[in-house]
mmCIF file of C-alpha atoms and ligand atoms in Angstrom:
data_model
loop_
_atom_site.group_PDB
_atom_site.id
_atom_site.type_symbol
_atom_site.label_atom_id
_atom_site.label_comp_id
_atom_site.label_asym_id
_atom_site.label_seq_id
_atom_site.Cartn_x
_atom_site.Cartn_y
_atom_site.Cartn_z
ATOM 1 C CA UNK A 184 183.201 159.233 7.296
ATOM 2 C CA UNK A 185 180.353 161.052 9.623
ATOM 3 C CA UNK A 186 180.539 161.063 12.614
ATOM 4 C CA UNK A 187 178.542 158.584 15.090
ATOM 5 C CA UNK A 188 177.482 161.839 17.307
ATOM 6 C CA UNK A 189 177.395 165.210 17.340
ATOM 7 C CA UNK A 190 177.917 167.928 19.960
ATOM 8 C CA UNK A 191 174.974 170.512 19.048
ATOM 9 C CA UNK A 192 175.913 174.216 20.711
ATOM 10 C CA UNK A 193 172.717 176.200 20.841
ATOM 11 C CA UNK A 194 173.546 179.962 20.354
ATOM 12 C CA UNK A 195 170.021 181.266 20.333
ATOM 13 C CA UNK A 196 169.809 183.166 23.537
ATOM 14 C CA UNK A 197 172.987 184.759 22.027
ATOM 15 C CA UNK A 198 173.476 185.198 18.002
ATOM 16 C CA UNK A 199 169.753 185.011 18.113
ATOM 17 C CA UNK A 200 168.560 187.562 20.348
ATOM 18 C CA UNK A 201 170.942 189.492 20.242
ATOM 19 C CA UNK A 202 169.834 191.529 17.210
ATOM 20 C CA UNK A 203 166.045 191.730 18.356
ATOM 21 C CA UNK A 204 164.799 195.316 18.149
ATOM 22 C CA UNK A 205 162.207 195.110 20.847
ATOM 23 C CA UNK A 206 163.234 194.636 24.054
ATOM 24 C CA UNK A 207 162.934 191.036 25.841
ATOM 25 C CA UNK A 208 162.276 190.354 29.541
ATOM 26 C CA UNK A 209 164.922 189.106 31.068
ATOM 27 C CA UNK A 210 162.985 186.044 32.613
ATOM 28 C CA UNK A 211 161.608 185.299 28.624
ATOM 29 C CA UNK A 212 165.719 184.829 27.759
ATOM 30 C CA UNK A 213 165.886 182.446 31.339
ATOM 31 C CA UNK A 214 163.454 180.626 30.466
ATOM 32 C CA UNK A 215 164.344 180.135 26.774
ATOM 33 C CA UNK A 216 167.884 178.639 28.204
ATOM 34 C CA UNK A 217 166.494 176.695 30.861
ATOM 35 C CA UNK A 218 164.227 175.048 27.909
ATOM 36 C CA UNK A 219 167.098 174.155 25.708
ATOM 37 C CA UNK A 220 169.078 172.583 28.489
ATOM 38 C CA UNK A 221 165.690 170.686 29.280
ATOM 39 C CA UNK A 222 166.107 169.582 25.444
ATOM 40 C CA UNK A 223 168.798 168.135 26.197
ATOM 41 C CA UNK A 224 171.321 170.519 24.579
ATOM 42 C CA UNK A 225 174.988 169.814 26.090
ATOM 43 C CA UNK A 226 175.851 173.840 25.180
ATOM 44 C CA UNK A 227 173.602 177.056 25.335
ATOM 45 C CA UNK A 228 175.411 179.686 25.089
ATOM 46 C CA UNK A 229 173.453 182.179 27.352
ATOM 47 C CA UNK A 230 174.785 185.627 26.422
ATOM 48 C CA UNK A 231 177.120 188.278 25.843
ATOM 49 C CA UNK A 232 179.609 191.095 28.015
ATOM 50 C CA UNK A 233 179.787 192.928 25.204
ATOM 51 C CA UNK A 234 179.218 197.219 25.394
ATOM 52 C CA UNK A 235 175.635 197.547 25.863
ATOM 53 C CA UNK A 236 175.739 200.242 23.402
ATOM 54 C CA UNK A 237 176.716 198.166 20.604
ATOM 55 C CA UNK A 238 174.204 195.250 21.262
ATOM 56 C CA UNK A 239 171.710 196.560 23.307
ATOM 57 C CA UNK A 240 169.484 193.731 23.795
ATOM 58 C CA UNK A 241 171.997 191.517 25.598
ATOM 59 C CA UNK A 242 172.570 195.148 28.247
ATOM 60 C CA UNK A 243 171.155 192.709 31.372
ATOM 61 C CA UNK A 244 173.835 189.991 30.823
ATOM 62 C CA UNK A 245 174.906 190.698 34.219
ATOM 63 C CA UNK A 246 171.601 190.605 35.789
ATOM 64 C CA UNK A 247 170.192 187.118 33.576
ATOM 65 C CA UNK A 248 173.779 185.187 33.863
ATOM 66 C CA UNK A 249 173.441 184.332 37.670
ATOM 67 C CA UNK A 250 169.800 184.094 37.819
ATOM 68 C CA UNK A 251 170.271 180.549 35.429
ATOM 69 C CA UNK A 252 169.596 177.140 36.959
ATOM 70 C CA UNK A 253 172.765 175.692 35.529
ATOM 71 C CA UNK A 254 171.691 171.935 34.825
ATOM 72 C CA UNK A 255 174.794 169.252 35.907
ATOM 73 C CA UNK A 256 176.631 168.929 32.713
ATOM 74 C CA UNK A 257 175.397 171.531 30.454
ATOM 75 C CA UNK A 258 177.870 174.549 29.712
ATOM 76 C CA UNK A 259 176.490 177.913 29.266
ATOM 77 C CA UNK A 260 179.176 180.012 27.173
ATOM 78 C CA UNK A 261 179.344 183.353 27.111
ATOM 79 C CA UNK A 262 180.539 185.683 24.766
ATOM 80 C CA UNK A 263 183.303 188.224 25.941
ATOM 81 C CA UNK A 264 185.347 190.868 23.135
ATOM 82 C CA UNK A 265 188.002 191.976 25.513
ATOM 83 C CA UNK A 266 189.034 192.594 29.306
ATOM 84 C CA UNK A 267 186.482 194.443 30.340
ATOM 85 C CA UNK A 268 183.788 191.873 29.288
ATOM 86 C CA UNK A 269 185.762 188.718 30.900
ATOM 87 C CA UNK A 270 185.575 191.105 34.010
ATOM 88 C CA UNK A 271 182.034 191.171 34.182
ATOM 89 C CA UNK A 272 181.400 187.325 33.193
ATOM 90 C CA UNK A 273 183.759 186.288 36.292
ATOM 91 C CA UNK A 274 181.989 188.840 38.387
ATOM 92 C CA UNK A 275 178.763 186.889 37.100
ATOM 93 C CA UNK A 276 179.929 183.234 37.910
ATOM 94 C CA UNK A 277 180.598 182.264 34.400
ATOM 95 C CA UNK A 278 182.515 178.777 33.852
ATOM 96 C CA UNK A 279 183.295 179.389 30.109
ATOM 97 C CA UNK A 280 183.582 182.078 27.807
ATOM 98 C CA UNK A 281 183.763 182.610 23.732
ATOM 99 C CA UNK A 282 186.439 185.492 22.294
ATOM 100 C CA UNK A 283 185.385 186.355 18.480
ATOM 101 C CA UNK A 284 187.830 187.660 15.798
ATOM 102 C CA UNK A 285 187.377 187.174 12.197
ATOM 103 C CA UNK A 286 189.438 185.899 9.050
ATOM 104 C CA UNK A 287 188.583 189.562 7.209
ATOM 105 C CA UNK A 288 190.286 192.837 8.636
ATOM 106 C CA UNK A 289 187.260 195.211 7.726
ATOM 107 C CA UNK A 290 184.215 192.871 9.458
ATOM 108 C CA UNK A 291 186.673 192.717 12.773
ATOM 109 C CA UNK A 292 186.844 196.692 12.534
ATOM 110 C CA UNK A 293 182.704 197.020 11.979
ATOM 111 C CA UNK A 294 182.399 194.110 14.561
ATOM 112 C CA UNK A 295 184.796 195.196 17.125
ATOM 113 C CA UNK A 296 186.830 198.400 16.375
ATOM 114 C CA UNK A 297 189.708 196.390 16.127
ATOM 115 C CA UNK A 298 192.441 194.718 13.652
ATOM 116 C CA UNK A 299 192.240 190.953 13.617
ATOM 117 C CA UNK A 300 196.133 191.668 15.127
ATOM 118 C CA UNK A 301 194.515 194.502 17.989
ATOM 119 C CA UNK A 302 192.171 191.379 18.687
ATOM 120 C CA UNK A 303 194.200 189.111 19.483
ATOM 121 C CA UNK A 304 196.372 190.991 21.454
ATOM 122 C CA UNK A 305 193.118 192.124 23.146
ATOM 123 C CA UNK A 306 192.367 188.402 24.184
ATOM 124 C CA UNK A 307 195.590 187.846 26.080
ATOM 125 C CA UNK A 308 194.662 189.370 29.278
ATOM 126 C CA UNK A 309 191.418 187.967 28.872
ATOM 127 C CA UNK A 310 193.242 184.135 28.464
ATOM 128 C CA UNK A 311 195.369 184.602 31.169
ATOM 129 C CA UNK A 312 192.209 185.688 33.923
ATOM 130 C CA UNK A 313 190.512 182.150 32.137
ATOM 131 C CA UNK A 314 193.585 180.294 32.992
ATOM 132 C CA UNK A 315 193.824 181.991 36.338
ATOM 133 C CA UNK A 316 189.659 181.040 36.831
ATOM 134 C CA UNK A 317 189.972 177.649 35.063
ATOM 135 C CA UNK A 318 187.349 178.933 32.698
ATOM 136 C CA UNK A 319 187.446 177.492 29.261
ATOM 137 C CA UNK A 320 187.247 179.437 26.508
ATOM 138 C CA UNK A 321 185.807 178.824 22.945
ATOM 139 C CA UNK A 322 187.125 180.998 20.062
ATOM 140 C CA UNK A 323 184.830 182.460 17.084
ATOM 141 C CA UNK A 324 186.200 183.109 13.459
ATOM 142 C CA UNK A 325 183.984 185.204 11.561
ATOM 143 C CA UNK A 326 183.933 185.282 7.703
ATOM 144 C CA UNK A 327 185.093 182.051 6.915
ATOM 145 C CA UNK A 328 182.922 182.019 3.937
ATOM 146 C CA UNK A 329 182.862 185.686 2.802
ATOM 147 C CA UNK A 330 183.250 188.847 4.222
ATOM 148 C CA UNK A 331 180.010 191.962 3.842
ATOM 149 C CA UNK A 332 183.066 194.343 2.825
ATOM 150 C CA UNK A 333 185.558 192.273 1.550
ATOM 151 C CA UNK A 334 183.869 189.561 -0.757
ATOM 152 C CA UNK A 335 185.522 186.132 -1.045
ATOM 153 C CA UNK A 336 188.141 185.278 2.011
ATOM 154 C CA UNK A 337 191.285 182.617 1.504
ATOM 155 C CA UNK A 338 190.764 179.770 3.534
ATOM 156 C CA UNK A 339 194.595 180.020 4.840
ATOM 157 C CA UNK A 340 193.499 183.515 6.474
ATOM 158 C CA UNK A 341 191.199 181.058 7.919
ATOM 159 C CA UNK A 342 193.261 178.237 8.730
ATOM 160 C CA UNK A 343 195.966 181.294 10.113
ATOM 161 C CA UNK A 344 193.322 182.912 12.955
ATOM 162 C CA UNK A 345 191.971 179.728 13.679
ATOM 163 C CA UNK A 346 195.676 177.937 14.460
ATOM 164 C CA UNK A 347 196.638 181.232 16.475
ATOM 165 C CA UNK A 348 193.148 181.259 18.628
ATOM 166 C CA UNK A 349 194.258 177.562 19.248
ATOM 167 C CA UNK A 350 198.163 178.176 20.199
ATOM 168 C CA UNK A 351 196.675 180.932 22.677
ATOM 169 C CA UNK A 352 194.921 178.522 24.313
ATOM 170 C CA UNK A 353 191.324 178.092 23.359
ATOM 171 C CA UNK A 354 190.148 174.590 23.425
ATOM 172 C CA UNK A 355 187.574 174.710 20.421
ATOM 173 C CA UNK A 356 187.396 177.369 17.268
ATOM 174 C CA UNK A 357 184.266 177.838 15.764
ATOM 175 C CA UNK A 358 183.852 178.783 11.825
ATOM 176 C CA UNK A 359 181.518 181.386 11.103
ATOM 177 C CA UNK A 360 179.869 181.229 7.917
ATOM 178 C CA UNK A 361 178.714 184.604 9.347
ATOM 179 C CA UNK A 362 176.795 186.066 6.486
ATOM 180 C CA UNK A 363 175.315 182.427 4.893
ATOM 181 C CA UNK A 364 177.232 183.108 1.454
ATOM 182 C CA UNK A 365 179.298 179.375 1.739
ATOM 183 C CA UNK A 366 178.046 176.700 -0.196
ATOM 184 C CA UNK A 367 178.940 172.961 0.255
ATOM 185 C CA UNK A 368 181.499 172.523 -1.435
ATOM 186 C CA UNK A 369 183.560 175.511 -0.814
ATOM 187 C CA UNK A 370 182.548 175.207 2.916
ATOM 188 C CA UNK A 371 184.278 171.400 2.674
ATOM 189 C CA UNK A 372 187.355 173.659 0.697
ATOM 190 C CA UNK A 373 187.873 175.545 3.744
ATOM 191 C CA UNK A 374 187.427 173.243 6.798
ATOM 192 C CA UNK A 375 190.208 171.218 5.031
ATOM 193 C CA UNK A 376 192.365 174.065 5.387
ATOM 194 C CA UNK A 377 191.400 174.516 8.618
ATOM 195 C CA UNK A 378 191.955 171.265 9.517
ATOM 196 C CA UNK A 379 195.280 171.035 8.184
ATOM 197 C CA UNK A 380 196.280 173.103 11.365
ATOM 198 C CA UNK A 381 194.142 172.465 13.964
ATOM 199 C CA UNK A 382 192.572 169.065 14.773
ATOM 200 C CA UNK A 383 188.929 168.320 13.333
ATOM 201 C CA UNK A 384 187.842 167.400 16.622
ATOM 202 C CA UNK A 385 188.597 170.759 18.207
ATOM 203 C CA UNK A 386 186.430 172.839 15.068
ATOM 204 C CA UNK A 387 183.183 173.651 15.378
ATOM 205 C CA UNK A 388 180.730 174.823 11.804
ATOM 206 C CA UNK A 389 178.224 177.731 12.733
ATOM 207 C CA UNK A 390 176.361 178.362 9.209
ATOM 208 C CA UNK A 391 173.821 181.413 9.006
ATOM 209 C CA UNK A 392 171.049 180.621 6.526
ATOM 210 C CA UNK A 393 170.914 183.548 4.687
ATOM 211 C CA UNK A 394 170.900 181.985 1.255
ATOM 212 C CA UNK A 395 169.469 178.488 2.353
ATOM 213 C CA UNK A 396 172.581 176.977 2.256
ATOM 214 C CA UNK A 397 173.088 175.679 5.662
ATOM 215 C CA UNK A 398 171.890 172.247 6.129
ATOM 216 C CA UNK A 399 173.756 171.092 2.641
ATOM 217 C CA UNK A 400 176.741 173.431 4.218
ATOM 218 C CA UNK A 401 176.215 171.072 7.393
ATOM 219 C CA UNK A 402 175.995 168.186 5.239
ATOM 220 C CA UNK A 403 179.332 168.694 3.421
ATOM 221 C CA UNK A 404 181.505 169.116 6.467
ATOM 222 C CA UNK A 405 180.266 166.210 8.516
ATOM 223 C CA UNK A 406 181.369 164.575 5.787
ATOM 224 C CA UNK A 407 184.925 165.353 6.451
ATOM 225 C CA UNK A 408 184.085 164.338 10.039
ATOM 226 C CA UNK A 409 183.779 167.569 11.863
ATOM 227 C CA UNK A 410 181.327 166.775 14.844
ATOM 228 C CA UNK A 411 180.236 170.421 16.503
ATOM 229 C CA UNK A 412 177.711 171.934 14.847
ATOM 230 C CA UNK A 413 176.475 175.617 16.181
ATOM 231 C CA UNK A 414 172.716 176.026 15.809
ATOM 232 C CA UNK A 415 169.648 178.336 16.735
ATOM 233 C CA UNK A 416 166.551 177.330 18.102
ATOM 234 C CA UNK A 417 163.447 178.516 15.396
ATOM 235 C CA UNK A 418 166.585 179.414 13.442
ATOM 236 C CA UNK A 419 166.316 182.890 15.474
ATOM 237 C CA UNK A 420 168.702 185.804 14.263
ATOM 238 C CA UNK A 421 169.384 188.008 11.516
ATOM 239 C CA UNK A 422 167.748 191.714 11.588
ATOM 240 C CA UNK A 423 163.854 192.013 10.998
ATOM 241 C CA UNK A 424 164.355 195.207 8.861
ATOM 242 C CA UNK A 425 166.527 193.992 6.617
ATOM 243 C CA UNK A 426 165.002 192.106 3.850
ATOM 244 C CA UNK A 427 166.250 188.104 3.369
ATOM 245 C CA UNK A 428 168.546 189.098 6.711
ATOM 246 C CA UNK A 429 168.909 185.569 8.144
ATOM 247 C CA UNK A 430 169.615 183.892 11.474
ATOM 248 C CA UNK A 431 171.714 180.401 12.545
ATOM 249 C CA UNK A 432 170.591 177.398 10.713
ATOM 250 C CA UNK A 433 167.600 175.946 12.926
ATOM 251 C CA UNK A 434 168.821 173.639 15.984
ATOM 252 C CA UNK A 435 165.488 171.633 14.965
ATOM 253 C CA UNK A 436 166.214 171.472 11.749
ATOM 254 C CA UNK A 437 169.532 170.452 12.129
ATOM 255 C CA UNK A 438 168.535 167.506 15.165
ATOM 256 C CA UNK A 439 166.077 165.756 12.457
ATOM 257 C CA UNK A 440 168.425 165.597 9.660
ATOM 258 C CA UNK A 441 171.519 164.464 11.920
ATOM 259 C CA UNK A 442 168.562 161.954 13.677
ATOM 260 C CA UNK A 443 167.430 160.840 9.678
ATOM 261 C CA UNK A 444 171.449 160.539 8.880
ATOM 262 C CA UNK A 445 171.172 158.094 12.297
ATOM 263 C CA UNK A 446 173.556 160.298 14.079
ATOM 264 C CA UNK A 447 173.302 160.726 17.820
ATOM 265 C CA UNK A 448 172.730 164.304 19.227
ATOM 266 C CA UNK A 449 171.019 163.592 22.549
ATOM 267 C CA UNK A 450 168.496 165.981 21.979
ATOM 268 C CA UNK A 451 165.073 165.356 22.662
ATOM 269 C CA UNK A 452 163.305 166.993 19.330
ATOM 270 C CA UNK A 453 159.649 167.216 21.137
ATOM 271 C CA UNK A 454 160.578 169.470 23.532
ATOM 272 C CA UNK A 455 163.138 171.210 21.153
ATOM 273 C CA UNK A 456 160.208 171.565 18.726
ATOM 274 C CA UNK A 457 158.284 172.968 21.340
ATOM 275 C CA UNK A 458 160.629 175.505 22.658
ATOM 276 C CA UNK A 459 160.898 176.686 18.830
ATOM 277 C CA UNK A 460 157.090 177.205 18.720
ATOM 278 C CA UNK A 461 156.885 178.647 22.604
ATOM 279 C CA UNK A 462 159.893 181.686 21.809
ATOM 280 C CA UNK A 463 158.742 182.489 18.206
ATOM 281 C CA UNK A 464 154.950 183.244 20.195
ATOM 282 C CA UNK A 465 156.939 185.773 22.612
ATOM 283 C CA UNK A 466 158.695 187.233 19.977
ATOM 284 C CA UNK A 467 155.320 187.822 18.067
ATOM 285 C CA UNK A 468 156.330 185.661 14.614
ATOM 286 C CA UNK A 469 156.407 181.998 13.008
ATOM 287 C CA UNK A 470 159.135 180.254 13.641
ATOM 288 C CA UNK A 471 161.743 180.645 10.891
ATOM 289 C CA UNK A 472 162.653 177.067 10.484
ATOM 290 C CA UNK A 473 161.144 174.501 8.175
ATOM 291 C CA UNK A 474 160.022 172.084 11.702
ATOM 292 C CA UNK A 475 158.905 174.399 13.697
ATOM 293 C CA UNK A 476 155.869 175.443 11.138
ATOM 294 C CA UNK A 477 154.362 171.622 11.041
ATOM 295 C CA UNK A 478 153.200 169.663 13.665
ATOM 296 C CA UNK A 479 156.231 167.357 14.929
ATOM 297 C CA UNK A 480 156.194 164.166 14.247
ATOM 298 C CA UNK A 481 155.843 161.230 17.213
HETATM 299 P P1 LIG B 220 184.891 200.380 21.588
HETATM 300 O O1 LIG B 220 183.890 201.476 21.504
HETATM 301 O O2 LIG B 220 186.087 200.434 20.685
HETATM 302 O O3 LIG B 220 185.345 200.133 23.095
HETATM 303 O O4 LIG B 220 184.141 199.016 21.358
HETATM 304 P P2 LIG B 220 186.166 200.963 24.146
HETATM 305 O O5 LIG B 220 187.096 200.021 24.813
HETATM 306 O O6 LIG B 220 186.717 202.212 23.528
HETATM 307 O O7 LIG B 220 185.018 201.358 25.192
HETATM 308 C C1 LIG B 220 183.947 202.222 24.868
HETATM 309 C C2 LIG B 220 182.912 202.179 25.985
HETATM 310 O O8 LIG B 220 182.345 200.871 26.080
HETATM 311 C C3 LIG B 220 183.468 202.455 27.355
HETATM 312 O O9 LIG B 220 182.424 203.049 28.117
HETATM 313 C C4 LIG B 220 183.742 201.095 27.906
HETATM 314 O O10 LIG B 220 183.764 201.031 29.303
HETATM 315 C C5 LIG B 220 182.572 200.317 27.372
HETATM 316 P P3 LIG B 220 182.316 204.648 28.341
HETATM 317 O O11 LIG B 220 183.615 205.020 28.996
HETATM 318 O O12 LIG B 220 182.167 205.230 26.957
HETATM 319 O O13 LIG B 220 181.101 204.793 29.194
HETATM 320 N N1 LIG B 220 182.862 198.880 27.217
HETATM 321 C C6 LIG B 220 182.134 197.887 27.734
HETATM 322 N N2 LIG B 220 181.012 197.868 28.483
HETATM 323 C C7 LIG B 220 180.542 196.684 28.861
HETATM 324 N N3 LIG B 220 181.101 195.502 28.512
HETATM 325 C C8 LIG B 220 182.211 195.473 27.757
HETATM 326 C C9 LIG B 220 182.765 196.699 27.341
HETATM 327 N N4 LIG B 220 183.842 197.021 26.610
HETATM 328 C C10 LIG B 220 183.894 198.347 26.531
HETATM 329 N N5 LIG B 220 182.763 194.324 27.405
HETATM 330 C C11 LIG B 220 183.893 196.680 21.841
HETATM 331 C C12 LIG B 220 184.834 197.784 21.379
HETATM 332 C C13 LIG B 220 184.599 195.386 21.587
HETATM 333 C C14 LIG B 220 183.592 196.858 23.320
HETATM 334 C C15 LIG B 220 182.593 196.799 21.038
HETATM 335 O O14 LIG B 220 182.924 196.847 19.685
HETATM 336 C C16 LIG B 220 181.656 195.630 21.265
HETATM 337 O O15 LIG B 220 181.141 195.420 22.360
HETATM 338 N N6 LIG B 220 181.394 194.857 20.216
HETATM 339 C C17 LIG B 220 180.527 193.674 20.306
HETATM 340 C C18 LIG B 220 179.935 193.383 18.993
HETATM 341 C C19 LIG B 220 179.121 192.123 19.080
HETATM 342 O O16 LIG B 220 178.712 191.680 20.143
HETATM 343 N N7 LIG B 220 178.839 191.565 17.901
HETATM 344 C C20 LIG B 220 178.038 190.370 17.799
HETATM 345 C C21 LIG B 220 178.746 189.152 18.290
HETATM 346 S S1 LIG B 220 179.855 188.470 17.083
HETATM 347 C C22 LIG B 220 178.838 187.478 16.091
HETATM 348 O O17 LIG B 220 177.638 187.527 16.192
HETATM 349 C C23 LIG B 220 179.495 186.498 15.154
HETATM 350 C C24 LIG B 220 179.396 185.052 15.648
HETATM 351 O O18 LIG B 220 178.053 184.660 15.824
HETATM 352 C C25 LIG B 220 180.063 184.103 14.615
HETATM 353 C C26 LIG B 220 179.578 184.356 13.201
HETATM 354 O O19 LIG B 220 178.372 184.242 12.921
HETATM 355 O O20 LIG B 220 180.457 184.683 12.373
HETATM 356 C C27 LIG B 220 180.138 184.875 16.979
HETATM 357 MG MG1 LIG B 221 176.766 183.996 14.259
#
């Protein structure tokens, strides 16, 4: 039952910069976009109108959103938590935005000083100004796997968010295993709940590594014929002072396994490889993925 292709949305020049302690240029962060698009990557999604006090890293959103050379057919998402935020993206020429909520009360209050109810309420302004713009949007559910405060999370408070980002008119939710604590078979548990209320071709997996799960996480819901899979490039992400902190699965990583399974991805996983090895040199480390420490393979 896998699927023939695979949309791949590359989330590194958001989920994984956007916890970087040091500061990076804003032309490093244009660059690293304008390289996964020239990958071949359908989706980058290029940053976040978020408060710059909470994630201070992505503070030049503004100033980096127009300055991308938008290749024809790529979409560059960006993420937005409320009306202020989808202010600033339309202000910046944005033609598609993500809203994030989460399937456990206390993350949503950590994550955005709000219920998962205040949330959604929040986005309705912010879907009305997309309709108004004919922006799309993309929604986020956080915690589909486990929650930092909480522990284990139902799937139906899963299935619940994810159905009500979809009636409010989001055309794609994406499941965040946001701390890497799913494992296969509990991951295929819950996108079956999911997918009993919204359509498998409008859910997205985005797996954190944390506990090496990902891949086999991957694995296990393709099987049940989900076909958008969120990934970052030289698995980027997590916090570097917090022991075993993780980011996204690797996009790499992810493009030779879906390329060994003979799925189609469209990426070209040279120049993918060599993006991996080209940001973890700016950022001063090895590459956190498996690929991107051995010399890729012609
Ligand atoms: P708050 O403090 O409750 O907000 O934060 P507020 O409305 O009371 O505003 C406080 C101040 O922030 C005000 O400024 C606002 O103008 C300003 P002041 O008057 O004090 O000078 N402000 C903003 N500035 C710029 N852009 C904005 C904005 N909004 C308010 N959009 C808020 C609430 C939602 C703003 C805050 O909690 C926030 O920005 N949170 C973002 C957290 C975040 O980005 N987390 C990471 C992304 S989610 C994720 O990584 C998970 C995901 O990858 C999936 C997964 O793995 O599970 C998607
Ligand atoms: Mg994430």
């Amino acid at each position: 039952n896998y699927p023939q292709s695979v949309k791949l949305v590359e989330v590194g020049p958001r989920d994984g910069l956007q916890n970087e302690a040091e500061p990076i240029p804003t032309a490093t962060k244009r660059e690293l976009i304008h390289r996964l698009a020239g990958a071949g990557l359908p989706v980058v999604e290029a940053t976040s109108f978020v408060s710059p006090k909470w994630i201070p890293q992505l503070g030049d959103a503004a100033e980096l959103f127009p300055s991308i050379e938008r290749k024809a057919g790529v979409h560059y998402p960006v993420l937005v938590p409320n009306m202020k935020g989808m202010e600033r993206a339309v202000e910046a020429g944005v033609e598609e935005v993500a809203v994030f909520t989460a399937a456990s009360e206390s993350f949503n209050k950590k994550n955005i000083n709000a219920s998962i109810a205040e949330s959604l309420e929040r986005f309705e302004p912010v879907m009305a100004l997309a309709q108004e713009k004919g922006i799309r949007v993309r929604g986020y559910v956080s915690c589909v796997l486990g929650c930092p405060y909480e522990g284990h999370i139902k799937p139906q408070a899963v299935a619940e968010v994810s159905e009500k980002l979809m009636e409010m008119g989001c055309y794609e939710v994406s499941l965040g295993d946001t701390i890497g604590s799913g494992t296969p078979l509990k991951a295929q548990t819950m996108l079956a709940a999911v997918a009993q209320r919204v359509a498998m071709d409008r859910l997205a997996i985005h797996f954190h590594d944390t506990r090496g799960q990902a891949l086999a996480n991957i694995q296990a819901c393709l099987e049940l014929g989900v076909a958008t899979v969120d990934a970052s490039v030289a698995g980027l992400g997590g916090c570097p002072y917090a022991d075993g902190a993780s980011g996204n699965v690797a996009t790499e990583d992810v493009v030779f396994m879906l390329e060994g399974m003979g799925i189609n991805t469209g990426v070209d996983l040279e120049k993918l490889h060599a993006t991996a090895v080209w940001i973890s040199q700016e950022l001063g480390r090895e590459p956190a993925s498996k690929l991107g420490r051995i010399p890729v393979e012609k």
